[in-house]
Short mmCIF file of C-alpha atoms and ligand atoms in Angstrom, two decimals:
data_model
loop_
_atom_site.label_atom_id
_atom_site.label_comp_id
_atom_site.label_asym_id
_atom_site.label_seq_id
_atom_site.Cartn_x
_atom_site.Cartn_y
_atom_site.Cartn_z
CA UNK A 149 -13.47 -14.42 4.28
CA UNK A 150 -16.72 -15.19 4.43
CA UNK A 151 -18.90 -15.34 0.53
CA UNK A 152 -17.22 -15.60 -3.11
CA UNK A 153 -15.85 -12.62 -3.75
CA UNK A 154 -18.41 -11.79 -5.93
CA UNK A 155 -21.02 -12.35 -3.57
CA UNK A 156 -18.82 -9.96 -1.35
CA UNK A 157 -18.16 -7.14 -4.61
CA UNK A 158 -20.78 -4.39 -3.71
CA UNK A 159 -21.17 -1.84 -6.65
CA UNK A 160 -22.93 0.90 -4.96
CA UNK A 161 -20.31 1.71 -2.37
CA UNK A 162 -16.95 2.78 -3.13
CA UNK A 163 -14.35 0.95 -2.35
CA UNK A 164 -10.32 2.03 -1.36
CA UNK A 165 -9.31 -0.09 -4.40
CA UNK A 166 -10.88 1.36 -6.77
CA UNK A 167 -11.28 4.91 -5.92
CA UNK A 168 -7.32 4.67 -5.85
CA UNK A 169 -7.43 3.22 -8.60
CA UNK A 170 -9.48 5.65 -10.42
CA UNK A 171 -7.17 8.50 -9.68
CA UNK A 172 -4.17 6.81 -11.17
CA UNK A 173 -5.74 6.19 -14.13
CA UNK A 174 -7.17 2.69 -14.41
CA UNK A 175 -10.60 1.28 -15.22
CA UNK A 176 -11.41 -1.52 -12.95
CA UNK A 177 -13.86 1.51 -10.95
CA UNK A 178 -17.55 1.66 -10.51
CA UNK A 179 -20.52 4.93 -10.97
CA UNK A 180 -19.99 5.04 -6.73
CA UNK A 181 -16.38 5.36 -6.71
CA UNK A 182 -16.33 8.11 -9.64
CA UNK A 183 -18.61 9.65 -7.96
CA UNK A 184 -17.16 9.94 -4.67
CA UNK A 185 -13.65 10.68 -5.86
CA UNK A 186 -14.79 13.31 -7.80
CA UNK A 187 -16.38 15.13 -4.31
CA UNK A 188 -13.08 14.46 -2.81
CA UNK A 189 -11.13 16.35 -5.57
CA UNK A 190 -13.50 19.06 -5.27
CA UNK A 191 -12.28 19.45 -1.34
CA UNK A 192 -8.72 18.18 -1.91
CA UNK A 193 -7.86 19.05 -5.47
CA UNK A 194 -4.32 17.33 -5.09
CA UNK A 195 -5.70 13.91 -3.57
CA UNK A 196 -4.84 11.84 -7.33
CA UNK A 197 -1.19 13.43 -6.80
CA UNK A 198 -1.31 11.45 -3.46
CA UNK A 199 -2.00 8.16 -5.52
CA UNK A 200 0.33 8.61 -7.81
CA UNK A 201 2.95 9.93 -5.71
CA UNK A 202 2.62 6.76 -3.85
CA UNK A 203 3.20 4.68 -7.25
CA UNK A 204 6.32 6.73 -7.70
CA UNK A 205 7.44 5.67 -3.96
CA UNK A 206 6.63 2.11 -4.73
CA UNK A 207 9.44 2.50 -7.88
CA UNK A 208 12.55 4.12 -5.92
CA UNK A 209 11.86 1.73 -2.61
CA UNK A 210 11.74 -1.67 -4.37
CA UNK A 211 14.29 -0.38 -7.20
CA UNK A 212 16.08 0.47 -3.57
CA UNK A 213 15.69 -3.27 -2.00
CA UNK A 214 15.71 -5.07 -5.06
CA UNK A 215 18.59 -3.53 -6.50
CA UNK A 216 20.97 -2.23 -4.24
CA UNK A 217 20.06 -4.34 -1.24
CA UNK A 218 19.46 -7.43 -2.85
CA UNK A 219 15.88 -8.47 -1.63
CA UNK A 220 14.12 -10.93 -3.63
CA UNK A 221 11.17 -11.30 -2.48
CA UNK A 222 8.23 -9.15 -0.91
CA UNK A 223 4.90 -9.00 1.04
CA UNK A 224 2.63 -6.52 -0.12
CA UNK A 225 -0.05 -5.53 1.85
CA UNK A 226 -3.07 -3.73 0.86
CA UNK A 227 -1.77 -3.91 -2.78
CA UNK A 228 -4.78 -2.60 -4.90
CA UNK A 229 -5.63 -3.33 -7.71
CA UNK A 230 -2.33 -3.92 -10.35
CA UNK A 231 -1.17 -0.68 -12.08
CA UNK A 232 1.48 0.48 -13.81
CA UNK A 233 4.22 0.29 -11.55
CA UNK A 234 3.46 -2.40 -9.12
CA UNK A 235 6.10 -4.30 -6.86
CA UNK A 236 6.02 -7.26 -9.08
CA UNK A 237 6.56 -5.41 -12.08
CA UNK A 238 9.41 -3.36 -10.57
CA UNK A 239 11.57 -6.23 -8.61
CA UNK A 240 11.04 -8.70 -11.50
CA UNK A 241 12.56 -6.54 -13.79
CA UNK A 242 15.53 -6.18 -11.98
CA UNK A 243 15.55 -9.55 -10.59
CA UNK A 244 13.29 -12.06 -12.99
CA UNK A 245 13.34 -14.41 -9.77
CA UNK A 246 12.24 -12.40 -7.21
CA UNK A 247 8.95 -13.74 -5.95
CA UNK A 248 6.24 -11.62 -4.42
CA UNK A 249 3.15 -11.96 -2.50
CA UNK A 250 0.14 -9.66 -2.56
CA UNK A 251 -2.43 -9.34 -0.35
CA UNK A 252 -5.84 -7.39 -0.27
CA UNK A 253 -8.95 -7.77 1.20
CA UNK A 254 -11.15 -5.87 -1.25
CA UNK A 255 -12.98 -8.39 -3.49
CA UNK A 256 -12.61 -6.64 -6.75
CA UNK A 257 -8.42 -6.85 -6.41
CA UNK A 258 -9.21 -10.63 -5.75
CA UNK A 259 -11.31 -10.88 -9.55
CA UNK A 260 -8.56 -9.20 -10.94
CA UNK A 261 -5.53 -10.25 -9.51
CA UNK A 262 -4.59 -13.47 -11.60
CA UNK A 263 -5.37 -11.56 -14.85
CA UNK A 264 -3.24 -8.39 -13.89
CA UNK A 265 -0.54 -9.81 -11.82
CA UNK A 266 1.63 -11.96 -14.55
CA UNK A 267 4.99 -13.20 -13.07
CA UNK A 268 8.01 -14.20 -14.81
CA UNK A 269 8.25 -17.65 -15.23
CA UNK A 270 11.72 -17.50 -12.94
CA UNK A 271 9.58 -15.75 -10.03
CA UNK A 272 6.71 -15.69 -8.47
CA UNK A 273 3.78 -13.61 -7.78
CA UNK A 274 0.99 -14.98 -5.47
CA UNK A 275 -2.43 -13.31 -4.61
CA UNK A 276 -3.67 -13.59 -1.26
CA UNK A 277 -7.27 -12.94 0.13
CA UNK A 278 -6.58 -11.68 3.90
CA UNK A 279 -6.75 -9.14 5.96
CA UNK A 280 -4.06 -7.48 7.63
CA UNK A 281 -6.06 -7.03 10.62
CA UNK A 282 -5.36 -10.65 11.06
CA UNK A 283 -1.78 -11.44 10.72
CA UNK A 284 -1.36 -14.73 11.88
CA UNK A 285 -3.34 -16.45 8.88
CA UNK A 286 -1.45 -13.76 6.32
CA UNK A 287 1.69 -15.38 7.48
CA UNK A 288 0.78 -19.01 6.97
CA UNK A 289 -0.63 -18.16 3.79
CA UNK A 290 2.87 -16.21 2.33
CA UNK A 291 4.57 -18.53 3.77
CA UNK A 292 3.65 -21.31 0.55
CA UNK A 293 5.48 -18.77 -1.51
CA UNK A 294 8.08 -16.87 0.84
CA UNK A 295 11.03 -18.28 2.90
CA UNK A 296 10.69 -16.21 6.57
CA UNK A 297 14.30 -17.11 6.94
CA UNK A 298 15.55 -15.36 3.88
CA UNK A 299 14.99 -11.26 3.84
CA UNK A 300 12.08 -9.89 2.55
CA UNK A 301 10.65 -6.94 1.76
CA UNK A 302 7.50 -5.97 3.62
CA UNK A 303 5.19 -3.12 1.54
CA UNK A 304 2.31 -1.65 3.72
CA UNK A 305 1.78 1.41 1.44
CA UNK A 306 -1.93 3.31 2.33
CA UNK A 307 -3.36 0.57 4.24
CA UNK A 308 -2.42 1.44 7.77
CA UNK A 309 -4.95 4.36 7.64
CA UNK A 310 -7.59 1.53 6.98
CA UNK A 311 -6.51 -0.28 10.60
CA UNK A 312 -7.90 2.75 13.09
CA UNK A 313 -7.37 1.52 16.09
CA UNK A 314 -4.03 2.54 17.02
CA UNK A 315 -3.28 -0.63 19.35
CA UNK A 316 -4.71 -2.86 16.62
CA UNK A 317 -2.67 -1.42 14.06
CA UNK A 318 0.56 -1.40 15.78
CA UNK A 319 0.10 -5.06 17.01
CA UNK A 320 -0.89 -6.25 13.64
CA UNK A 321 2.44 -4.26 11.60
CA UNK A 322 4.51 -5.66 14.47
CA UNK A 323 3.58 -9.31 14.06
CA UNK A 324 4.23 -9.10 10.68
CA UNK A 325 7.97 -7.15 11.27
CA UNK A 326 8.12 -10.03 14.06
CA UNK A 327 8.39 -12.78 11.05
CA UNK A 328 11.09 -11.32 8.90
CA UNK A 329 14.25 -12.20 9.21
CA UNK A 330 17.54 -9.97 10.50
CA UNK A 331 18.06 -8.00 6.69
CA UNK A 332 14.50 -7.62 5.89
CA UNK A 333 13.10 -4.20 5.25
CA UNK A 334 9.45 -1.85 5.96
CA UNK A 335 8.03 0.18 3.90
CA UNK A 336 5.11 2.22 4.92
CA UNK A 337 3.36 5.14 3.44
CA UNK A 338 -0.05 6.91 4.75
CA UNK A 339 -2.39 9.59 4.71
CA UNK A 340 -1.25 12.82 6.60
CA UNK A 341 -3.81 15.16 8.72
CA UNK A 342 -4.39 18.68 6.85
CA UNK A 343 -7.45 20.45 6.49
CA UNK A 344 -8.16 19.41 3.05
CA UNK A 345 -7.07 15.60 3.87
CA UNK A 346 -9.51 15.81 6.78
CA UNK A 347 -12.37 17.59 4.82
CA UNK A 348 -11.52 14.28 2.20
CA UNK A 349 -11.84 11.68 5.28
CA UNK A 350 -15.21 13.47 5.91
CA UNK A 351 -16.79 13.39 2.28
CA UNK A 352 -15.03 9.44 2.21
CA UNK A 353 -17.08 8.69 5.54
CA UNK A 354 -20.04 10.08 4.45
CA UNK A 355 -20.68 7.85 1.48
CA UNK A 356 -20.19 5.13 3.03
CA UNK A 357 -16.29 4.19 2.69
CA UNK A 358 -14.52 1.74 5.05
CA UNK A 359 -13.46 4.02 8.22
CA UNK A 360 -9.84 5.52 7.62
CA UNK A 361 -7.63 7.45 10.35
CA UNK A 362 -4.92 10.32 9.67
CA UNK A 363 -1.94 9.70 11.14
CA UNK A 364 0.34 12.60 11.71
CA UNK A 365 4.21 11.60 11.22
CA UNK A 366 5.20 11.20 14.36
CA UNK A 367 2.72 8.46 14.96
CA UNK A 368 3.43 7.01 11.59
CA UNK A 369 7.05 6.78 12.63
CA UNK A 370 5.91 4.68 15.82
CA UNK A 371 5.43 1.97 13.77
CA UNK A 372 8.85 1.59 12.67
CA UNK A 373 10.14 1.53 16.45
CA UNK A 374 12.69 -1.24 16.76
CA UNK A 375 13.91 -0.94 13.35
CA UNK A 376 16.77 1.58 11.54
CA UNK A 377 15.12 3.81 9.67
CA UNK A 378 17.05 4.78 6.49
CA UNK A 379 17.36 8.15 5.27
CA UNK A 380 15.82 10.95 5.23
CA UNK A 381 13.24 9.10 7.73
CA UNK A 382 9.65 9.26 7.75
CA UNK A 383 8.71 12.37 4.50
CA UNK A 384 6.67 13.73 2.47
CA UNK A 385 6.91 11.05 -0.25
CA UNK A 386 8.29 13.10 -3.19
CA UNK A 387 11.31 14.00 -0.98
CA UNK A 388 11.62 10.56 -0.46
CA UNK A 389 15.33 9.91 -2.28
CA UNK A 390 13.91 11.31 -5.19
CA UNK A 391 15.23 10.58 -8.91
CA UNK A 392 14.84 12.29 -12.26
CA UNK A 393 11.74 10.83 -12.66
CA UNK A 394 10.36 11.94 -9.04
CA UNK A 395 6.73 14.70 -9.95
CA UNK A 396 5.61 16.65 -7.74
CA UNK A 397 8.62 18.00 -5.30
CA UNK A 398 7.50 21.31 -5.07
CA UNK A 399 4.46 20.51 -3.87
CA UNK A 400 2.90 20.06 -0.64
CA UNK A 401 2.04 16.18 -0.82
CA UNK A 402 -0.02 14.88 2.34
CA UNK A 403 0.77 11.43 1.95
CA UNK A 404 3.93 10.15 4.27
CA UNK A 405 6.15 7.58 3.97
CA UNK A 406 9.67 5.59 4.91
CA UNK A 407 11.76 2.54 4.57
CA UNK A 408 13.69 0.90 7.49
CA UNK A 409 15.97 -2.31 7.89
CA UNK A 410 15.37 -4.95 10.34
CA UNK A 411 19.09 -5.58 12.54
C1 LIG B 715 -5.15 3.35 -0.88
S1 LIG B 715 -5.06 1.75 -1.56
C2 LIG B 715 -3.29 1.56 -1.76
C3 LIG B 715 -2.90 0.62 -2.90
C4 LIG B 715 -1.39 0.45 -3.12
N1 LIG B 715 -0.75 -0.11 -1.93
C5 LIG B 715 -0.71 1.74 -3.48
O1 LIG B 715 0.02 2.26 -2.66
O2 LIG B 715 -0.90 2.23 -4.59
C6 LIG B 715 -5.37 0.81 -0.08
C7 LIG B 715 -5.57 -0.69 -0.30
O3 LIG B 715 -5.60 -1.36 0.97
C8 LIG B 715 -6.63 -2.34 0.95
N2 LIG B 715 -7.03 -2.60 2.34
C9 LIG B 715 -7.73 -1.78 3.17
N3 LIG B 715 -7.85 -2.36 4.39
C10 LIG B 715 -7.21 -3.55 4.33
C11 LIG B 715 -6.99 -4.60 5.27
N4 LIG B 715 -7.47 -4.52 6.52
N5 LIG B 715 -6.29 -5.68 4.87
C12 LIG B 715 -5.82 -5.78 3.60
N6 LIG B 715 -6.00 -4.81 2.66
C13 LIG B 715 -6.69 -3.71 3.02
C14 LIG B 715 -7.71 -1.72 0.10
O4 LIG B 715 -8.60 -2.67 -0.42
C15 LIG B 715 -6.88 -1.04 -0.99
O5 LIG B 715 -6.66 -1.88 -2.08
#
């Protein structure tokens, strides 16, 4: 990517990253993304729920693969910055040698990622700058610290929405799916349409935010054609196999998600 990232970190537009970020709670946020994700609260009061809801689907799916399934290693794309919960800190606690790769392309989640993203020493965790737009490169990169011909669990949780051409996006999730190995498993999660999602888009777009698209579930569900999609399919992400430590299931969360298995 062209510039050091800190050449590339622009203050005084918000940033994906760090808005999320800001609504579940951390501090690696700037005046512009405050500011804008407090308008977007004011039009979609539950938006933070949709952040941390996500969080809480990142727990039960790699707890799922790394656990159950036995999956010791994943790609995580359009990571964010590292929170409380993250892939690495849920796999390597069940597995101390699983080995994960994270990729963003948002400068700040570069600055921060060695400092946040601590592996055991059994594992790995590896930080990529790249762009899931462009596949290809991703690959090569992951593939210094992930074996393609072992299984591997692929995490593209609230980027998709950031890829809005459909074709693009579809090509680009598919080349990656392409790459895994018979026993790997998807994960994908994004933003729903509803009125207060859409009146959200249109405050993000406004100040100057990267251009998103809301994806209604059946087209989110297109991008797990080819593969077996594990019950209860493509949800709201609370209902999502929840646990005892699963918030907000009586509510009406707008961000979608499910997990499938590559035959
Ligand atoms: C909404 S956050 C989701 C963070 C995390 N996956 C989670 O679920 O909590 C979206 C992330 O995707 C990143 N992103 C957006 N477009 C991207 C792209 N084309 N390639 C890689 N990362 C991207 C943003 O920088 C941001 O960190």
């Amino acid at each position: 990517m062209a510039g050091t990232p800190r050449q590339r970190l622009d203050t005084s537009i918000p940033h994906p990253a760090r808005v999320w970020d800001y609504w579940l709670g951390g501090n690696e946020n700037f005046a512009s993304d405050r500011e804008v994700a407090t308008l977007i609260t004011e039009v979609m009061p539950d938006m933070p729920i949709n952040a941390r809801s996500e969080r809480q689907f990142i727990g039960r799916c790699v707890g799922l693969l790394a656990g159950e399934t036995g999956v010791d290693q994943f790609l995580d794309v359009g990571a964010g910055i590292s929170n409380a919960g993250n892939t690495h800190l849920v796999a390597q606690k069940i597995n101390p040698a699983a080995r994960i790769v994270y990729v963003d392309n948002d400068p700040i989640v570069l600055i921060h990622a060695r400092a946040l993203m601590e592996s055991t020493p059994d594992g790995a965790v590896d930080y990529l700058d790249a762009d899931l737009r462009h596949p290809d490169p991703l690959l090569q990169a992951a593939s210094e610290t992930i074996d393609f011909s072992r299984p591997v669990g692929l995490m593209l949780l609230g980027v998709i929405e950031f890829v809005t051409d459909d074709t693009l996006a579809l090509d680009a999730v598919h080349t990656l799916i392409d790459a895994l190995s018979p026993g790997s498993y998807v994960a994908i999660a994004s933003s729903m349409p509803s009125p207060g999602m859409r009146a959200a888009v249109d405050v993000w777009h406004a100040r100057g935010g990267a251009p998103l698209v809301l994806r209604t579930p059946e087209n989110l569900t297109r991008f797990f054609d080819g593969l077996d999609l594990l019950e209860p399919g493509v949800v709201s992400l609370p209902q999502w196999r929840p646990d005892t430590l699963t918030d907000y299931r009586d509510r009406e969360v707008y961000q979608y998600g499910g997990v499938a298995r590559k035959h």
